Every structure is written in C-alpha cells, then in structure tokens.
PDB file of C-alpha atoms in Angstrom:
ATOM      1  CA  UNK A  89       0.000   0.000   0.000  1.00 41.00           C
ATOM      2  CA  UNK A  90       2.806   2.394   0.922  1.00 40.00           C
ATOM      3  CA  UNK A  91       4.566   1.490  -2.322  1.00 41.00           C
ATOM      4  CA  UNK A  92       1.417   2.367  -4.309  1.00 41.00           C
ATOM      5  CA  UNK A  93       1.150   5.760  -2.552  1.00 38.00           C
ATOM      6  CA  UNK A  94       4.804   6.566  -3.352  1.00 40.00           C
ATOM      7  CA  UNK A  95       4.317   5.744  -7.037  1.00 38.00           C
ATOM      8  CA  UNK A  96       1.191   7.904  -7.190  1.00 39.00           C
ATOM      9  CA  UNK A  97       2.981  10.843  -5.538  1.00 39.00           C
ATOM     10  CA  UNK A  98       5.877  10.571  -7.972  1.00 40.00           C
ATOM     11  CA  UNK A  99       3.490  10.565 -10.931  1.00 41.00           C
ATOM     12  CA  UNK A 100       1.709  13.664  -9.642  1.00 39.00           C
ATOM     13  CA  UNK A 101       5.049  15.434  -9.152  1.00 40.00           C
ATOM     14  CA  UNK A 102       6.115  14.638 -12.698  1.00 41.00           C
ATOM     15  CA  UNK A 103       2.796  15.881 -14.043  1.00 41.00           C
ATOM     16  CA  UNK A 104       3.141  19.122 -12.100  1.00 41.00           C
ATOM     17  CA  UNK A 105       6.633  19.664 -13.467  1.00 44.00           C
ATOM     18  CA  UNK A 106       5.374  19.034 -16.977  1.00 44.00           C
ATOM     19  CA  UNK A 107       2.639  21.593 -16.575  1.00 43.00           C
ATOM     20  CA  UNK A 108       5.057  24.227 -15.191  1.00 49.00           C
ATOM     21  CA  UNK A 109       5.242  27.274 -17.431  1.00 59.00           C
ATOM     22  CA  UNK A 110       8.309  27.448 -19.624  1.00 70.00           C
ATOM     23  CA  UNK A 111      10.903  30.041 -18.543  1.00 77.00           C
ATOM     24  CA  UNK A 112      11.254  31.471 -22.065  1.00 86.00           C
ATOM     25  CA  UNK A 113       9.333  31.764 -25.307  1.00 89.00           C
ATOM     26  CA  UNK A 114      12.160  31.872 -27.846  1.00 91.00           C
ATOM     27  CA  UNK A 115      15.921  31.525 -28.017  1.00 90.00           C
ATOM     28  CA  UNK A 116      18.641  32.895 -30.245  1.00 92.00           C
ATOM     29  CA  UNK A 117      22.100  34.407 -30.246  1.00 93.00           C
ATOM     30  CA  UNK A 118      23.368  37.867 -29.429  1.00 95.00           C
ATOM     31  CA  UNK A 119      24.567  40.139 -32.228  1.00 94.00           C
ATOM     32  CA  UNK A 120      26.110  43.598 -32.484  1.00 94.00           C
ATOM     33  CA  UNK A 121      26.183  46.221 -35.212  1.00 93.00           C
ATOM     34  CA  UNK A 122      29.483  45.574 -36.962  1.00 94.00           C
ATOM     35  CA  UNK A 123      31.315  47.997 -39.252  1.00 96.00           C
ATOM     36  CA  UNK A 124      34.423  47.311 -41.302  1.00 96.00           C
ATOM     37  CA  UNK A 125      36.772  50.283 -41.645  1.00 97.00           C
ATOM     38  CA  UNK A 126      38.414  50.422 -45.082  1.00 97.00           C
ATOM     39  CA  UNK A 127      41.428  52.379 -46.339  1.00 96.00           C
ATOM     40  CA  UNK A 128      40.276  55.448 -48.273  1.00 96.00           C
ATOM     41  CA  UNK A 129      43.726  56.306 -49.630  1.00 95.00           C
ATOM     42  CA  UNK A 130      46.720  54.305 -50.794  1.00 96.00           C
ATOM     43  CA  UNK A 131      50.018  54.521 -48.965  1.00 96.00           C
ATOM     44  CA  UNK A 132      52.064  53.257 -46.057  1.00 96.00           C
ATOM     45  CA  UNK A 133      50.414  53.174 -42.641  1.00 97.00           C
ATOM     46  CA  UNK A 134      52.591  55.570 -40.659  1.00 96.00           C
ATOM     47  CA  UNK A 135      50.594  54.969 -37.476  1.00 96.00           C
ATOM     48  CA  UNK A 136      48.017  52.358 -36.538  1.00 96.00           C
ATOM     49  CA  UNK A 137      47.590  52.411 -32.774  1.00 89.00           C
ATOM     50  CA  UNK A 138      44.781  49.939 -32.209  1.00 94.00           C
ATOM     51  CA  UNK A 139      44.527  46.302 -31.157  1.00 95.00           C
ATOM     52  CA  UNK A 140      41.793  43.707 -31.040  1.00 95.00           C
ATOM     53  CA  UNK A 141      39.658  44.177 -27.959  1.00 93.00           C
ATOM     54  CA  UNK A 142      40.355  47.912 -27.686  1.00 95.00           C
ATOM     55  CA  UNK A 143      37.427  50.194 -26.932  1.00 93.00           C
ATOM     56  CA  UNK A 144      37.122  53.021 -29.470  1.00 95.00           C
ATOM     57  CA  UNK A 145      34.797  56.010 -29.667  1.00 94.00           C
ATOM     58  CA  UNK A 146      32.938  57.447 -32.646  1.00 94.00           C
ATOM     59  CA  UNK A 147      35.182  59.733 -34.729  1.00 95.00           C
ATOM     60  CA  UNK A 148      38.386  58.546 -33.057  1.00 96.00           C
ATOM     61  CA  UNK A 149      41.470  58.535 -35.271  1.00 96.00           C
ATOM     62  CA  UNK A 150      43.340  55.242 -34.962  1.00 96.00           C
ATOM     63  CA  UNK A 151      45.741  55.452 -37.901  1.00 96.00           C
ATOM     64  CA  UNK A 152      47.333  57.632 -40.562  1.00 97.00           C
ATOM     65  CA  UNK A 153      48.373  56.884 -44.144  1.00 97.00           C
ATOM     66  CA  UNK A 154      51.503  58.676 -45.431  1.00 96.00           C
ATOM     67  CA  UNK A 155      50.564  62.249 -46.427  1.00 95.00           C
ATOM     68  CA  UNK A 156      53.972  63.628 -47.453  1.00 95.00           C
ATOM     69  CA  UNK A 157      53.389  63.922 -51.197  1.00 95.00           C
ATOM     70  CA  UNK A 158      49.889  65.344 -50.782  1.00 96.00           C
ATOM     71  CA  UNK A 159      51.153  67.966 -48.331  1.00 96.00           C
ATOM     72  CA  UNK A 160      53.914  69.020 -50.732  1.00 96.00           C
ATOM     73  CA  UNK A 161      51.389  69.361 -53.562  1.00 96.00           C
ATOM     74  CA  UNK A 162      49.248  71.613 -51.376  1.00 96.00           C
ATOM     75  CA  UNK A 163      52.255  73.845 -50.622  1.00 96.00           C
ATOM     76  CA  UNK A 164      53.111  74.024 -54.337  1.00 96.00           C
ATOM     77  CA  UNK A 165      49.573  75.039 -55.286  1.00 96.00           C
ATOM     78  CA  UNK A 166      49.408  77.706 -52.600  1.00 95.00           C
ATOM     79  CA  UNK A 167      52.695  79.171 -53.829  1.00 96.00           C
ATOM     80  CA  UNK A 168      51.299  79.161 -57.386  1.00 95.00           C
ATOM     81  CA  UNK A 169      48.241  81.047 -56.165  1.00 94.00           C
ATOM     82  CA  UNK A 170      50.468  83.741 -54.633  1.00 94.00           C
ATOM     83  CA  UNK A 171      52.195  84.129 -58.019  1.00 94.00           C
ATOM     84  CA  UNK A 172      48.836  84.690 -59.700  1.00 93.00           C
ATOM     85  CA  UNK A 173      47.878  87.157 -56.991  1.00 92.00           C
ATOM     86  CA  UNK A 174      51.067  89.155 -57.509  1.00 92.00           C
ATOM     87  CA  UNK A 175      50.373  89.353 -61.269  1.00 91.00           C
ATOM     88  CA  UNK A 176      47.031  91.090 -60.792  1.00 91.00           C
ATOM     89  CA  UNK A 177      47.278  94.564 -62.373  1.00 91.00           C
ATOM     90  CA  UNK A 178      46.731  97.778 -60.430  1.00 89.00           C
ATOM     91  CA  UNK A 179      44.133  99.257 -62.760  1.00 87.00           C
ATOM     92  CA  UNK A 180      44.000 102.637 -61.020  1.00 88.00           C
ATOM     93  CA  UNK A 181      47.733 103.256 -61.358  1.00 89.00           C
ATOM     94  CA  UNK A 182      48.068 101.913 -64.894  1.00 89.00           C
ATOM     95  CA  UNK A 183      45.176 104.051 -66.131  1.00 91.00           C
ATOM     96  CA  UNK A 184      46.157 107.204 -64.188  1.00 92.00           C
ATOM     97  CA  UNK A 185      48.381 108.651 -66.962  1.00 90.00           C
ATOM     98  CA  UNK A 186      45.754 108.133 -69.669  1.00 89.00           C
ATOM     99  CA  UNK A 187      43.073 109.701 -67.477  1.00 91.00           C
ATOM    100  CA  UNK A 188      45.305 112.721 -66.913  1.00 93.00           C
ATOM    101  CA  UNK A 189      45.932 113.104 -70.656  1.00 91.00           C
ATOM    102  CA  UNK A 190      42.199 112.824 -71.332  1.00 89.00           C
ATOM    103  CA  UNK A 191      41.396 115.489 -68.739  1.00 93.00           C
ATOM    104  CA  UNK A 192      43.949 117.855 -70.293  1.00 92.00           C
ATOM    105  CA  UNK A 193      42.580 117.180 -73.804  1.00 88.00           C
ATOM    106  CA  UNK A 194      39.077 118.056 -72.645  1.00 91.00           C
ATOM    107  CA  UNK A 195      40.321 121.320 -71.191  1.00 92.00           C
ATOM    108  CA  UNK A 196      41.945 122.134 -74.557  1.00 88.00           C
ATOM    109  CA  UNK A 197      38.731 121.271 -76.347  1.00 88.00           C
ATOM    110  CA  UNK A 198      36.743 123.621 -74.130  1.00 90.00           C
ATOM    111  CA  UNK A 199      39.278 126.420 -74.633  1.00 88.00           C
ATOM    112  CA  UNK A 200      39.138 126.063 -78.429  1.00 82.00           C
ATOM    113  CA  UNK A 201      35.353 126.039 -78.334  1.00 85.00           C
ATOM    114  CA  UNK A 202      35.428 129.444 -76.646  1.00 85.00           C
ATOM    115  CA  UNK A 203      38.045 130.785 -79.068  1.00 85.00           C
ATOM    116  CA  UNK A 204      36.133 129.575 -82.127  1.00 82.00           C
ATOM    117  CA  UNK A 205      32.945 131.096 -80.727  1.00 83.00           C
ATOM    118  CA  UNK A 206      34.739 134.464 -80.397  1.00 81.00           C
ATOM    119  CA  UNK A 207      36.273 134.110 -83.884  1.00 81.00           C
ATOM    120  CA  UNK A 208      39.775 134.068 -82.409  1.00 79.00           C
ATOM    121  CA  UNK A 209      40.704 130.557 -83.690  1.00 80.00           C
ATOM    122  CA  UNK A 210      39.911 128.521 -86.792  1.00 87.00           C
ATOM    123  CA  UNK A 211      37.378 125.681 -86.509  1.00 85.00           C
ATOM    124  CA  UNK A 212      40.034 123.162 -87.608  1.00 87.00           C
ATOM    125  CA  UNK A 213      41.809 123.555 -84.280  1.00 88.00           C
ATOM    126  CA  UNK A 214      38.559 122.713 -82.494  1.00 83.00           C
ATOM    127  CA  UNK A 215      38.085 119.644 -84.696  1.00 87.00           C
ATOM    128  CA  UNK A 216      41.632 118.473 -83.853  1.00 86.00           C
ATOM    129  CA  UNK A 217      40.966 118.960 -80.129  1.00 86.00           C
ATOM    130  CA  UNK A 218      37.753 116.968 -80.324  1.00 89.00           C
ATOM    131  CA  UNK A 219      39.528 114.206 -82.247  1.00 91.00           C
ATOM    132  CA  UNK A 220      42.240 114.050 -79.576  1.00 91.00           C
ATOM    133  CA  UNK A 221      39.649 113.687 -76.814  1.00 89.00           C
ATOM    134  CA  UNK A 222      37.922 110.877 -78.729  1.00 94.00           C
ATOM    135  CA  UNK A 223      41.207 109.009 -79.304  1.00 92.00           C
ATOM    136  CA  UNK A 224      42.235 109.238 -75.631  1.00 90.00           C
ATOM    137  CA  UNK A 225      38.765 108.120 -74.498  1.00 92.00           C
ATOM    138  CA  UNK A 226      38.973 105.031 -76.709  1.00 94.00           C
ATOM    139  CA  UNK A 227      42.484 104.311 -75.430  1.00 91.00           C
ATOM    140  CA  UNK A 228      41.215 104.540 -71.866  1.00 89.00           C
ATOM    141  CA  UNK A 229      38.278 102.206 -72.611  1.00 92.00           C
ATOM    142  CA  UNK A 230      40.559  99.668 -74.321  1.00 92.00           C
ATOM    143  CA  UNK A 231      43.029  99.821 -71.454  1.00 91.00           C
ATOM    144  CA  UNK A 232      40.253  99.281 -68.888  1.00 91.00           C
ATOM    145  CA  UNK A 233      38.901  96.314 -70.867  1.00 92.00           C
ATOM    146  CA  UNK A 234      42.351  94.690 -71.151  1.00 92.00           C
ATOM    147  CA  UNK A 235      43.077  95.139 -67.457  1.00 91.00           C
ATOM    148  CA  UNK A 236      39.653  93.723 -66.544  1.00 91.00           C
ATOM    149  CA  UNK A 237      40.223  90.678 -68.768  1.00 93.00           C
ATOM    150  CA  UNK A 238      43.638  90.068 -67.209  1.00 92.00           C
ATOM    151  CA  UNK A 239      42.220  90.401 -63.690  1.00 92.00           C
ATOM    152  CA  UNK A 240      39.346  88.007 -64.396  1.00 94.00           C
ATOM    153  CA  UNK A 241      41.699  85.474 -65.973  1.00 94.00           C
ATOM    154  CA  UNK A 242      44.001  85.535 -62.962  1.00 94.00           C
ATOM    155  CA  UNK A 243      41.032  85.238 -60.595  1.00 94.00           C
ATOM    156  CA  UNK A 244      39.771  82.184 -62.493  1.00 95.00           C
ATOM    157  CA  UNK A 245      43.231  80.642 -62.293  1.00 95.00           C
ATOM    158  CA  UNK A 246      43.319  81.279 -58.548  1.00 95.00           C
ATOM    159  CA  UNK A 247      39.846  79.748 -58.259  1.00 95.00           C
ATOM    160  CA  UNK A 248      41.061  76.639 -60.098  1.00 96.00           C
ATOM    161  CA  UNK A 249      43.980  76.411 -57.663  1.00 96.00           C
ATOM    162  CA  UNK A 250      41.552  76.635 -54.734  1.00 96.00           C
ATOM    163  CA  UNK A 251      39.574  73.722 -56.175  1.00 96.00           C
ATOM    164  CA  UNK A 252      42.735  71.635 -56.539  1.00 97.00           C
ATOM    165  CA  UNK A 253      43.742  72.475 -52.963  1.00 96.00           C
ATOM    166  CA  UNK A 254      40.283  71.441 -51.739  1.00 96.00           C
ATOM    167  CA  UNK A 255      40.617  68.125 -53.588  1.00 96.00           C
ATOM    168  CA  UNK A 256      44.005  67.493 -52.002  1.00 96.00           C
ATOM    169  CA  UNK A 257      42.695  68.448 -48.558  1.00 96.00           C
ATOM    170  CA  UNK A 258      39.889  65.919 -49.029  1.00 96.00           C
ATOM    171  CA  UNK A 259      42.507  63.289 -49.876  1.00 96.00           C
ATOM    172  CA  UNK A 260      44.461  64.331 -46.780  1.00 96.00           C
ATOM    173  CA  UNK A 261      41.315  63.849 -44.716  1.00 96.00           C
ATOM    174  CA  UNK A 262      40.904  60.360 -46.151  1.00 96.00           C
ATOM    175  CA  UNK A 263      44.448  59.532 -45.063  1.00 97.00           C
ATOM    176  CA  UNK A 264      43.218  59.655 -41.468  1.00 97.00           C
ATOM    177  CA  UNK A 265      41.793  56.294 -40.359  1.00 97.00           C
ATOM    178  CA  UNK A 266      38.709  57.280 -38.357  1.00 96.00           C
ATOM    179  CA  UNK A 267      36.281  54.941 -36.591  1.00 96.00           C
ATOM    180  CA  UNK A 268      32.679  55.691 -37.692  1.00 94.00           C
ATOM    181  CA  UNK A 269      31.002  54.121 -34.644  1.00 92.00           C
ATOM    182  CA  UNK A 270      31.918  53.597 -31.018  1.00 92.00           C
ATOM    183  CA  UNK A 271      32.477  50.063 -29.791  1.00 92.00           C
ATOM    184  CA  UNK A 272      35.092  47.357 -29.581  1.00 94.00           C
ATOM    185  CA  UNK A 273      37.699  46.337 -32.149  1.00 96.00           C
ATOM    186  CA  UNK A 274      36.678  42.813 -33.125  1.00 95.00           C
ATOM    187  CA  UNK A 275      39.277  42.084 -35.805  1.00 96.00           C
ATOM    188  CA  UNK A 276      42.476  43.721 -37.055  1.00 96.00           C
ATOM    189  CA  UNK A 277      43.622  42.969 -40.593  1.00 97.00           C
ATOM    190  CA  UNK A 278      46.838  45.016 -41.054  1.00 96.00           C
ATOM    191  CA  UNK A 279      49.764  46.276 -39.007  1.00 95.00           C
ATOM    192  CA  UNK A 280      51.583  49.594 -38.803  1.00 95.00           C
ATOM    193  CA  UNK A 281      54.049  50.117 -41.648  1.00 95.00           C
ATOM    194  CA  UNK A 282      52.153  48.022 -44.197  1.00 96.00           C
ATOM    195  CA  UNK A 283      51.252  49.494 -47.582  1.00 97.00           C
ATOM    196  CA  UNK A 284      47.494  49.604 -48.073  1.00 96.00           C
ATOM    197  CA  UNK A 285      45.407  50.264 -51.164  1.00 96.00           C
ATOM    198  CA  UNK A 286      42.049  52.007 -51.375  1.00 96.00           C
ATOM    199  CA  UNK A 287      39.326  49.636 -50.202  1.00 96.00           C
ATOM    200  CA  UNK A 288      41.558  47.353 -48.152  1.00 96.00           C
ATOM    201  CA  UNK A 289      39.892  46.297 -44.856  1.00 97.00           C
ATOM    202  CA  UNK A 290      41.766  47.612 -41.824  1.00 97.00           C
ATOM    203  CA  UNK A 291      39.671  46.745 -38.762  1.00 97.00           C
ATOM    204  CA  UNK A 292      36.193  45.562 -37.832  1.00 97.00           C
ATOM    205  CA  UNK A 293      34.389  47.416 -35.042  1.00 96.00           C
ATOM    206  CA  UNK A 294      31.313  46.194 -33.206  1.00 95.00           C
ATOM    207  CA  UNK A 295      28.963  48.312 -31.115  1.00 94.00           C
ATOM    208  CA  UNK A 296      29.075  45.987 -28.108  1.00 92.00           C
ATOM    209  CA  UNK A 297      27.349  48.470 -25.821  1.00 91.00           C
ATOM    210  CA  UNK A 298      24.049  48.121 -27.676  1.00 92.00           C
ATOM    211  CA  UNK A 299      23.478  44.435 -28.440  1.00 93.00           C
ATOM    212  CA  UNK A 300      20.650  42.584 -30.157  1.00 96.00           C
ATOM    213  CA  UNK A 301      19.245  39.143 -29.464  1.00 95.00           C
ATOM    214  CA  UNK A 302      18.151  37.608 -32.752  1.00 94.00           C
ATOM    215  CA  UNK A 303      15.469  35.103 -31.825  1.00 93.00           C
ATOM    216  CA  UNK A 304      12.853  33.192 -33.777  1.00 91.00           C
ATOM    217  CA  UNK A 305       9.152  32.955 -32.960  1.00 90.00           C
ATOM    218  CA  UNK A 306       6.484  30.758 -34.442  1.00 87.00           C
ATOM    219  CA  UNK A 307       3.446  31.997 -36.295  1.00 85.00           C
ATOM    220  CA  UNK A 308       1.353  31.365 -33.189  1.00 85.00           C
ATOM    221  CA  UNK A 309       3.683  33.537 -31.098  1.00 88.00           C
ATOM    222  CA  UNK A 310       3.827  36.308 -33.696  1.00 87.00           C
ATOM    223  CA  UNK A 311       0.557  37.842 -32.499  1.00 87.00           C
ATOM    224  CA  UNK A 312       2.171  38.404 -29.083  1.00 88.00           C
ATOM    225  CA  UNK A 313       5.067  40.474 -30.477  1.00 92.00           C
ATOM    226  CA  UNK A 314       5.151  44.081 -31.695  1.00 93.00           C
ATOM    227  CA  UNK A 315       7.783  46.762 -32.314  1.00 94.00           C
ATOM    228  CA  UNK A 316       8.682  48.670 -29.143  1.00 94.00           C
ATOM    229  CA  UNK A 317       7.403  45.929 -26.850  1.00 94.00           C
ATOM    230  CA  UNK A 318       9.271  45.583 -23.547  1.00 95.00           C
ATOM    231  CA  UNK A 319      10.420  42.003 -22.917  1.00 94.00           C
ATOM    232  CA  UNK A 320      12.735  40.136 -20.591  1.00 94.00           C
ATOM    233  CA  UNK A 321      15.982  38.796 -22.033  1.00 95.00           C
ATOM    234  CA  UNK A 322      18.220  36.191 -20.426  1.00 93.00           C
ATOM    235  CA  UNK A 323      21.877  35.686 -21.279  1.00 93.00           C
ATOM    236  CA  UNK A 324      22.798  32.001 -21.022  1.00 86.00           C
ATOM    237  CA  UNK A 325      26.277  31.471 -19.576  1.00 84.00           C
ATOM    238  CA  UNK A 326      25.924  27.702 -19.416  1.00 78.00           C
ATOM    239  CA  UNK A 327      25.653  25.321 -16.452  1.00 79.00           C
ATOM    240  CA  UNK A 328      22.317  26.874 -15.589  1.00 77.00           C
ATOM    241  CA  UNK A 329      23.778  30.368 -15.106  1.00 85.00           C
ATOM    242  CA  UNK A 330      21.517  33.065 -16.529  1.00 88.00           C
ATOM    243  CA  UNK A 331      21.480  36.859 -16.288  1.00 91.00           C
ATOM    244  CA  UNK A 332      18.295  38.848 -16.879  1.00 93.00           C
ATOM    245  CA  UNK A 333      18.170  42.080 -18.904  1.00 95.00           C
ATOM    246  CA  UNK A 334      15.457  44.459 -20.009  1.00 94.00           C
ATOM    247  CA  UNK A 335      14.952  44.342 -23.756  1.00 95.00           C
ATOM    248  CA  UNK A 336      12.944  46.114 -26.438  1.00 95.00           C
ATOM    249  CA  UNK A 337      11.682  44.512 -29.642  1.00 95.00           C
ATOM    250  CA  UNK A 338      13.319  46.651 -32.348  1.00 94.00           C
ATOM    251  CA  UNK A 339      12.662  44.635 -35.512  1.00 93.00           C
ATOM    252  CA  UNK A 340      10.359  41.905 -36.766  1.00 92.00           C
ATOM    253  CA  UNK A 341      11.006  40.167 -40.053  1.00 90.00           C
ATOM    254  CA  UNK A 342       8.317  40.683 -42.678  1.00 86.00           C
ATOM    255  CA  UNK A 343       8.990  37.241 -44.148  1.00 86.00           C
ATOM    256  CA  UNK A 344       8.950  33.799 -42.661  1.00 81.00           C
ATOM    257  CA  UNK A 345      11.779  31.319 -43.042  1.00 78.00           C
ATOM    258  CA  UNK A 346      12.489  27.711 -42.278  1.00 73.00           C
ATOM    259  CA  UNK A 347      13.523  26.992 -38.716  1.00 61.00           C
ATOM    260  CA  UNK A 348      17.335  27.285 -38.417  1.00 60.00           C
ATOM    261  CA  UNK A 349      18.859  24.029 -37.177  1.00 56.00           C
ATOM    262  CA  UNK A 350      20.753  25.774 -34.385  1.00 57.00           C
ATOM    263  CA  UNK A 351      17.655  27.538 -33.008  1.00 57.00           C
ATOM    264  CA  UNK A 352      15.108  25.956 -30.650  1.00 53.00           C
ATOM    265  CA  UNK A 353      11.635  27.478 -30.628  1.00 54.00           C
ATOM    266  CA  UNK A 354       8.679  26.880 -28.394  1.00 52.00           C
ATOM    267  CA  UNK A 355       7.328  24.563 -31.046  1.00 53.00           C
ATOM    268  CA  UNK A 356      10.187  22.612 -32.587  1.00 50.00           C
ATOM    269  CA  UNK A 357       7.837  21.065 -35.103  1.00 46.00           C
ATOM    270  CA  UNK A 358       7.075  24.443 -36.707  1.00 49.00           C
ATOM    271  CA  UNK A 359       8.086  24.490 -40.332  1.00 58.00           C
ATOM    272  CA  UNK A 360       8.535  28.253 -40.534  1.00 77.00           C
ATOM    273  CA  UNK A 361       9.371  30.989 -38.061  1.00 86.00           C
ATOM    274  CA  UNK A 362       9.863  34.770 -38.001  1.00 89.00           C
ATOM    275  CA  UNK A 363      13.084  36.421 -36.923  1.00 91.00           C
ATOM    276  CA  UNK A 364      12.893  39.220 -34.369  1.00 94.00           C
ATOM    277  CA  UNK A 365      15.568  41.472 -32.888  1.00 94.00           C
ATOM    278  CA  UNK A 366      15.471  42.520 -29.253  1.00 95.00           C
ATOM    279  CA  UNK A 367      17.680  45.490 -28.310  1.00 95.00           C
ATOM    280  CA  UNK A 368      19.599  45.089 -25.049  1.00 95.00           C
ATOM    281  CA  UNK A 369      21.995  47.459 -23.294  1.00 94.00           C
ATOM    282  CA  UNK A 370      25.121  45.485 -22.545  1.00 92.00           C
ATOM    283  CA  UNK A 371      26.753  45.656 -19.117  1.00 90.00           C
ATOM    284  CA  UNK A 372      29.955  44.177 -20.489  1.00 87.00           C
ATOM    285  CA  UNK A 373      29.141  40.518 -19.891  1.00 90.00           C
ATOM    286  CA  UNK A 374      27.172  39.781 -23.062  1.00 92.00           C
ATOM    287  CA  UNK A 375      29.389  38.564 -25.895  1.00 91.00           C
ATOM    288  CA  UNK A 376      28.700  38.262 -29.610  1.00 92.00           C
ATOM    289  CA  UNK A 377      27.439  34.772 -30.458  1.00 91.00           C
ATOM    290  CA  UNK A 378      26.342  33.970 -26.889  1.00 92.00           C
ATOM    291  CA  UNK A 379      23.048  32.135 -26.578  1.00 92.00           C
ATOM    292  CA  UNK A 380      20.119  33.958 -25.057  1.00 93.00           C
ATOM    293  CA  UNK A 381      16.448  33.574 -24.314  1.00 93.00           C
ATOM    294  CA  UNK A 382      13.506  35.965 -24.474  1.00 93.00           C
ATOM    295  CA  UNK A 383      10.321  35.933 -22.438  1.00 91.00           C
ATOM    296  CA  UNK A 384       7.407  37.616 -24.173  1.00 85.00           C
TER     297      UNK A 384
END
C-alpha cells in the first residue's frame, strides 16, 4: 500500500513539473552592429595604434596613411596662387596717366570752343581737339577692358587652384583612419608600416554596448510580439547560469523562413518561423554569439 502511494505521488510530481510554465518563449544568439573600416587612400600606414579588444569612440582617429606627397602638392599650389595674386594689375595706377591726358585734352577742347565762338581761332583747331579727346577716351576704354580681362583670368586661375587644394585636402582627410562608430575592435587585418590600397579592410568594429538578441518565434507567437514591446531577455552562460536584462523589440522580419537548425523554438515542429531582434543594453558581460532567451 505504501509502495502504491509513493508511485502515485511521484506521478503527480512529474505531471506538475510538466505543466510548469516554460521560462522562455524563444531563443537565439546575441549580435552587435558591426562595421568594417576600409582604407580610403593608398600609402604606407605611418601609425596604426589599435589592437583587437580595444574600446574606441565614434570619430576617433586610430591610424594615418603617409601624407607627405599630398602635403607638398598643397604647398606648391598655394605658392602658385600667390604668383597669380602678384600678377594682378593695379588698374587705377596703370590708367592714371591716360586719365590725366584725357582730362587735359578736354580742357583744350573747351578752350578752343570758346576761341572759335569768339572768332579768335579757326574751326580746324577745335576739330583736332575733339579728335584728340575721342582718341584718348577710346584708349582709356581699351586699357580698362584689357586690365579687366587680365584680372578676371588671374582670378579664375586662382579659383582653379583653390579647387585643386580642396581636392588634395579631401585626400588628406581620407588619409586619417577614423572609426565611424563607437564600440570594440573585433578584428584587425593590417599592421603599422604596411602598404594599403584604397578599399583594403583595416579593422572591424562592433557596437558591443548596444546588443541585439536575434530570436525566432512561431506563427502562433507572432501575435504576441510588436515593435517597441518591452520584454525580458536572459543571457545564457551555461551550467544553468543566466542573467536577466530588459529588452525592447526593435525589428520583426516581414517574411517567414524555415527553422534554423541551431535555433530551438517553443514549437520545434514548426516548419517556418519569423526572426525578431530585441535590443539590449550590454553591461559588459554579453558577448557576440552567446546564446540567449527571451520571455514575451
């Protein structure tokens, strides 16, 4: 009789354990936003002060490609611009003599007009004075036009130099290896002193402060999930060790896919599932690729 009671109690205990609510609704792995930093200019890496595992901030310069030739070209162009600037004519000075001659010719013309009006001078002298004024006026106009053309030409040449300097300065900027996002250096592909070409990968940076748990939910669970939903995320350290985090559903796939072999869902017999991303703020213990669980 006692044996029968013990068996019955054990069966009830097993049934109760089977009916216990599951601690999670979906599982997946943790990911981070990863960015590969490429070389934007060819040359030798003069400095490259970064190692795998280093924490870097957004906009931080971690390396420099040789800029010697570009810097010398900039200096050459700036010197050329100063030459053009020195060649600009001083229109006021160069036209001063002609203006003075024209002013004197007009005075002579006015004097002859008065003399001719009084009958004290022949009209031919007045005609000659008028002709002289006209000639000097045309000379002054031609001189002003030539000086203006020369000035505009030199200004255009200086403008072209400015454009070339701007292009070189942009290339100089690209010689600086700058990290576009803050995070941790995940991989390093080159070393200081190596020659790199445009497009060569230098380092890979991951934003390990803001992690994502990519999990998979079944069609039945999909109605329980929405963007912005607050959920509970558990990082699985193995041997039953779990750490809870607050998470936010940041993305839900618009297409279903076949269940990945490495992912366990609440219903392992489901043919298709939907991927979701849950944003989690990392306290430094979550690592990329670590398994995690989410409770909806």
